[in-house]
Amino acid sequence: MPREIVSLQFGQCGNQVGSTFWQRLCLEHGISKDGILEDANIETYDRKSTFFYQADDEHYIPRAILVDLEPRVINNILASPQGRLYNPENIFKWKDGGGAGNNWAQGYFSGEQVYEEIMEMIDRETEGSDSLEAFMLMHSIAGGTGSGLGSFLLERLNDRFPKKLLQTYSVFPNTQEGDVVVQPYNAILTLKRLVKNADAVFVLDNAALSRIAADSLHVQTPSFDQTNQLASTVAAASTQTIRFPGAMFTDLVSMVASLVVTPRCHFLTTSYTPFTSDQVDEAKVVRRTTLLDVMRRLLQPRNRMISAPVSKSSVYISNINIIQADVDPKEVQQCLLRIRERELATFIPWGPSTIQIALAKRSPYIKSSHRVSGVMVANHTSIAPFIKKMLDQFDRLRKRNAFMEQYKKFDNIMEEFDDARTTADELQKEYRACETPEYANYGGPKNG
Amino acid sequence: MIAEVLLVLAGHSSSLFPTDYTLNSAIAPLLHPGEQQSLEALGLIAYRYRKIKSCCNKLSHSPSRYICALCATLSHVMKDEYESLVIQTEVKVLKRDSELVASGAFVPLSAIRSIFSEWDAPLAALSALVDELEADNDWKPGPLIDLLVTRSKTGIHRIAQIMSKLSVAVQRVWRTQLTAFLVHGSLSATDPLAGEDFSIVFGAIPSCVSAQSRDSIGYIGRAVATVKAVKWQKQPPRELANDHTRMLEEVLPEDQHAFDLVISEIRTNIGEWLWLNVLTKRDVDEAVDSLANYFLIRNGEFSLSLIREIERLKTSRLTSRHGTASMIRDQDLNLALLRASLGTTAQHDPYLSRLRFVLPGGPVRPLLPSLTNDVPASTTSPANSLAASIFDTSLLGTTMSLTYSLSWPLDLFLDKADLAIYSSIFSFLSALRKTHTRIHTCWTSLSNAQRARRRWTGLGEGGMAEDLDVRAKMLRCGWGVVRDMGWFLDTLLGYVMMDVVDVEFRKMKDLLDKQREVAEARKATGPQATPTTHLDFTTLRTIHTNYLARLVDGCLLSNGSLTTTTKQILDICERFVAVVERWGGDVLPALLFEGSIMGSGQQEVGTMVKERWVIVAEIEENLRSLMELFYEQLTQSMSQPFSTTVDASKSGFLGGVSMINQTTHTFSKTAKAIEGEMDQSRRHVERLLLRLDFNGELSRPRSSKGKGGGDILAEGGLA
């Protein structure tokens, strides 16, 4: 029984990240740009059926739905060599074509008009799978379509598929130098939906992405393509154990369940190392990688894909390292020992916790230039200052009532603003609470 | 008179000696006492000869070919030596040989007596021998050869000579049988060397053959006979057979060293041939791989799918209305195996068809998950049984075991006992995995319920002003329980799969690879090269047996108390999952249900929340103490690995191992292995300890969590 995952990509960012994500998956599974298995003779134990299905003519087709309110990005994808990979029926370009104009409300409220058509695609995809496990959303929360329409569809998916996992890869805006002025509004409004409707959210911070890209590529301003490649690498690597199943973490729920362990905190941070030219164009050459090296880098705050001030009090609530390498498990033991000795990772003070390690198989189709690479997916409380920063920006904008007229066109939007702000604030408080030992003092039933 | 005496000596009856060898009382008074004695002495010789002769005749109809050969040789010796002496004497008498016939006229009785005196001792010994032979009518070749070899070791030259002639004759016959068995794998219908299953028959091998050679004979015979029996397209080459026949022709078992040498050489040749032609490295590799994939669930994808399939089967049987349709049979489970493989990497694996589920208790009706809080019966008492058996029932609710069909040539190195160990490891791992999956399902339902609730409540948990806070805390507690359970199983499974199964599997593979290198090197250099390592299946089996032993230790299955605690933890997980399922997939009662709002009068707000919280809190408390107990027991097993329980169960287990290993596994070797294993398993446990206590929460004293001393005592009582 393959446990299928249907992915939905919204808006410019979502589609760009999605497109590189599928490129990466095709590469790892030996599927050519138009969906043909390149070399059937390579012996591989991968599981393609989670993310792909086979058309009548044996072409592999991604279980992906591409949605945008303006046609430009999707047209570019379709014109690219990979354009023929996708199922043309799964592509939604709004005929009215105006886009959401970087306005959350615009995107959200156009949802009603496009809902039917998109839901039909989703229904077709879900009915085509035997035992659907999850939906995977890719979007940015700063713009209009990804955030607004994404929010709308997230709510509807929650209604319609209450028993399926909803997981998102959400690109968070760069709080320092946003290219959209209203992005704090959009982000907080979307965040509320992510809190309420998703089971797990992979937070990909644009600021951190560009910083890491700049670090590993040695360029001042990395291109969107390059940061997207980073994001998609993380997304692909985090599904490695599902696509190349070993003994552990062979389905999505086993990963998410061990990561999301408290009722309110389901925002996950990631880090990946090393980024080489295998993943990103023009990356630095990495000479030598050892397991310890990789694991230590994964734990370093500067490799985390969120940029938040490093604070002493922040802790790991949970942590999974997916290591892609042919390493001896004995080595893992030594690394864990070393990490504990040097206190490289601090964990919650209210319950036993540890770094879970999954040794993932590598794709036989790619010759990697380095021995070990790894991705860390963690639930870390440094999300709290990160969200705090977003809230501060939101408040600054809100105080001046700046750019409100674009949103005021819609009913009740002010209430919506307040509600979203409260939700985000509660979220960061909850994360703060996880840092204290008192978190687990539930008190007895009698005291209640 | 002389003629009469000679006739008597030749074995004819005479009136001189009417009964045995006492002179006829009619003639006795007429003789001088000296003559009497001489005659009686000759009579005794004749009597013994006659006895031997008649026994020979009788025994030569014996069904045993060894006895027949003995008789034939004996008759031959008698004829050649004794009877010819009688005739020679007669000839001399008739020819009036001056040596015998005094002054050409008379033959002194004493002269005849002196001629035949050389037969006094041999005939006495032989007659004792035939007495002994006759006493037992079912002679096995082993004791027979032993008897003859011992008798031939006398100091009296003539007896030794005759006895060794006899013993050589019998040994030759035995050797022919042995050659037939070792070279052609054939056994005779009567008095076979080995039984149906090619195990050596008791008494078939003389004790002058060393224990090692005896094992080797069994091993070679079994291998060759099986190769012949299955009409494998590859048979041992003719030259090999010729060589072996020639080599065997040259030795007798009584020359122990020469014989051992020949047998061990044959064994090496056959082993090598098998290794290169029949049970090749590839076969072994694939078998070991498939066993690891399915029994040690290294194929996680498939095992997960299998567990889901079995759960589905149970549900479908529970919901069906008809009595007969609600039973689960072996074939349903085997169908589940196939269904589970669909869409996984196991789908096209030919080895999958070797797996079979067996329900020793016959078809069963599935049971609902139990909500009871019973502690499973402690399994520490029977030290010799594998503690793992308590997991046999986890997957289905009744004892179920997974088996693997051992076809030729795999049975050369695997046997039933190995599979039993594999099966119990599978039970343990699948129990862990199943509970793990159940926890994940529970998590999913909690998360889904939360998504549904949040549509109305935002980030909070909702509720009236009275129970707002309680609801939030209880939800946190419920999630905390799932977290602890999931974390514990994640950690334990991660340890078992990575630190134990993966490490041991790699180690074994490396050893096997080394074996192959040796084999290939030897093939390249030719048989003349002196063997550096003894390559055959004994080594292979030893490697494999040690591998299994380390797996069992690593999975903590040899430690009764730890196994019981693990089982208790699994049970409490199952209980919690079942409770949440019954509550509709959430810890909190739905917002508009009874008990969460003001009822029709007396009901207080939050009654149901309180009710549920009692249960959740109790489970949380029990789980924590069990986890701490587990950690404590684990630490103990580290510091005192020779404590009685561990030691007893371990030695019991290793007893089983040495039983499996029927081949040349000397005791000292096993003892050394045990020491090594001890060290190995301790290292495994170290890893688990590190994982469990990575952030120091389990080893921290509980009072630091702000609980009173009285609580701890109560918990002590609980645990």
Coordinates of C-alpha atoms in Angstrom, one line a residue, chain B residues 267 275 281 284-285 288 291 296 412-415 418 421-422 425 500-501 503-519 533-552 653-654 657-658 660-665 669-670 673-674 676-677 680:
Chain B
R267 CA 35.1 -32.6 4.2
W275 CA 30.1 -23.5 -1.5
K281 CA 27.5 -17.1 -1.6
V284 CA 23.3 -17.5 1.4
D285 CA 23.3 -13.8 0.9
V288 CA 20.0 -13.9 4.9
L291 CA 15.2 -13.2 6.5
L296 CA 13.9 -8.3 11.3
L412 CA 22.5 -27.0 4.8
F413 CA 23.0 -24.0 7.0
L414 CA 19.7 -23.1 8.6
D415 CA 17.5 -25.2 10.6
D418 CA 17.3 -20.8 13.8
I421 CA 14.7 -17.5 17.0
Y422 CA 13.9 -15.4 13.9
I425 CA 12.5 -11.6 17.0
V500 CA 21.2 -3.7 16.7
V501 CA 19.8 -5.1 13.5
V503 CA 25.0 -3.2 12.9
E504 CA 24.8 -6.9 13.4
F505 CA 23.6 -7.4 9.9
R506 CA 26.5 -5.5 8.4
K507 CA 28.9 -7.3 10.7
M508 CA 27.7 -10.7 9.6
K509 CA 27.8 -9.7 5.9
D510 CA 31.4 -8.6 6.3
L511 CA 32.2 -12.0 7.8
L512 CA 30.5 -13.8 5.0
D513 CA 32.3 -11.7 2.4
K514 CA 35.6 -12.6 4.0
Q515 CA 34.6 -16.3 3.7
R516 CA 34.0 -15.9 0.1
E517 CA 37.3 -14.2 -0.5
V518 CA 39.1 -17.1 1.1
A519 CA 37.2 -19.6 -1.0
T533 CA 41.1 -21.1 7.1
H534 CA 38.8 -24.0 7.5
L535 CA 36.1 -23.1 5.1
D536 CA 32.8 -24.8 5.3
F537 CA 29.3 -24.5 6.6
T538 CA 30.4 -25.0 10.1
T539 CA 32.0 -21.6 10.0
L540 CA 29.0 -20.3 8.3
R541 CA 26.7 -21.7 10.9
T542 CA 28.8 -20.4 13.7
I543 CA 28.7 -16.9 12.2
H544 CA 25.0 -17.1 11.8
T545 CA 24.3 -18.5 15.2
N546 CA 26.4 -15.9 16.9
Y547 CA 24.6 -13.3 14.8
L548 CA 21.2 -14.5 16.1
A549 CA 22.4 -14.7 19.6
R550 CA 23.6 -11.1 19.5
L551 CA 20.3 -10.0 17.9
V552 CA 18.4 -11.6 20.7
F653 CA 19.4 -19.5 25.6
L654 CA 23.0 -20.4 24.7
V657 CA 22.3 -22.3 20.6
S658 CA 24.7 -25.1 21.1
I660 CA 21.3 -25.9 17.1
N661 CA 24.9 -26.2 16.3
Q662 CA 25.3 -29.9 15.9
T663 CA 28.5 -29.5 14.0
T664 CA 32.1 -29.3 15.2
H665 CA 31.6 -26.7 17.8
K669 CA 35.0 -22.2 21.3
T670 CA 31.5 -21.6 22.6
A673 CA 32.0 -16.8 22.0
I674 CA 29.9 -16.3 25.1
G676 CA 32.5 -12.0 23.3
E677 CA 28.8 -11.9 23.1
Q680 CA 28.8 -7.0 22.5

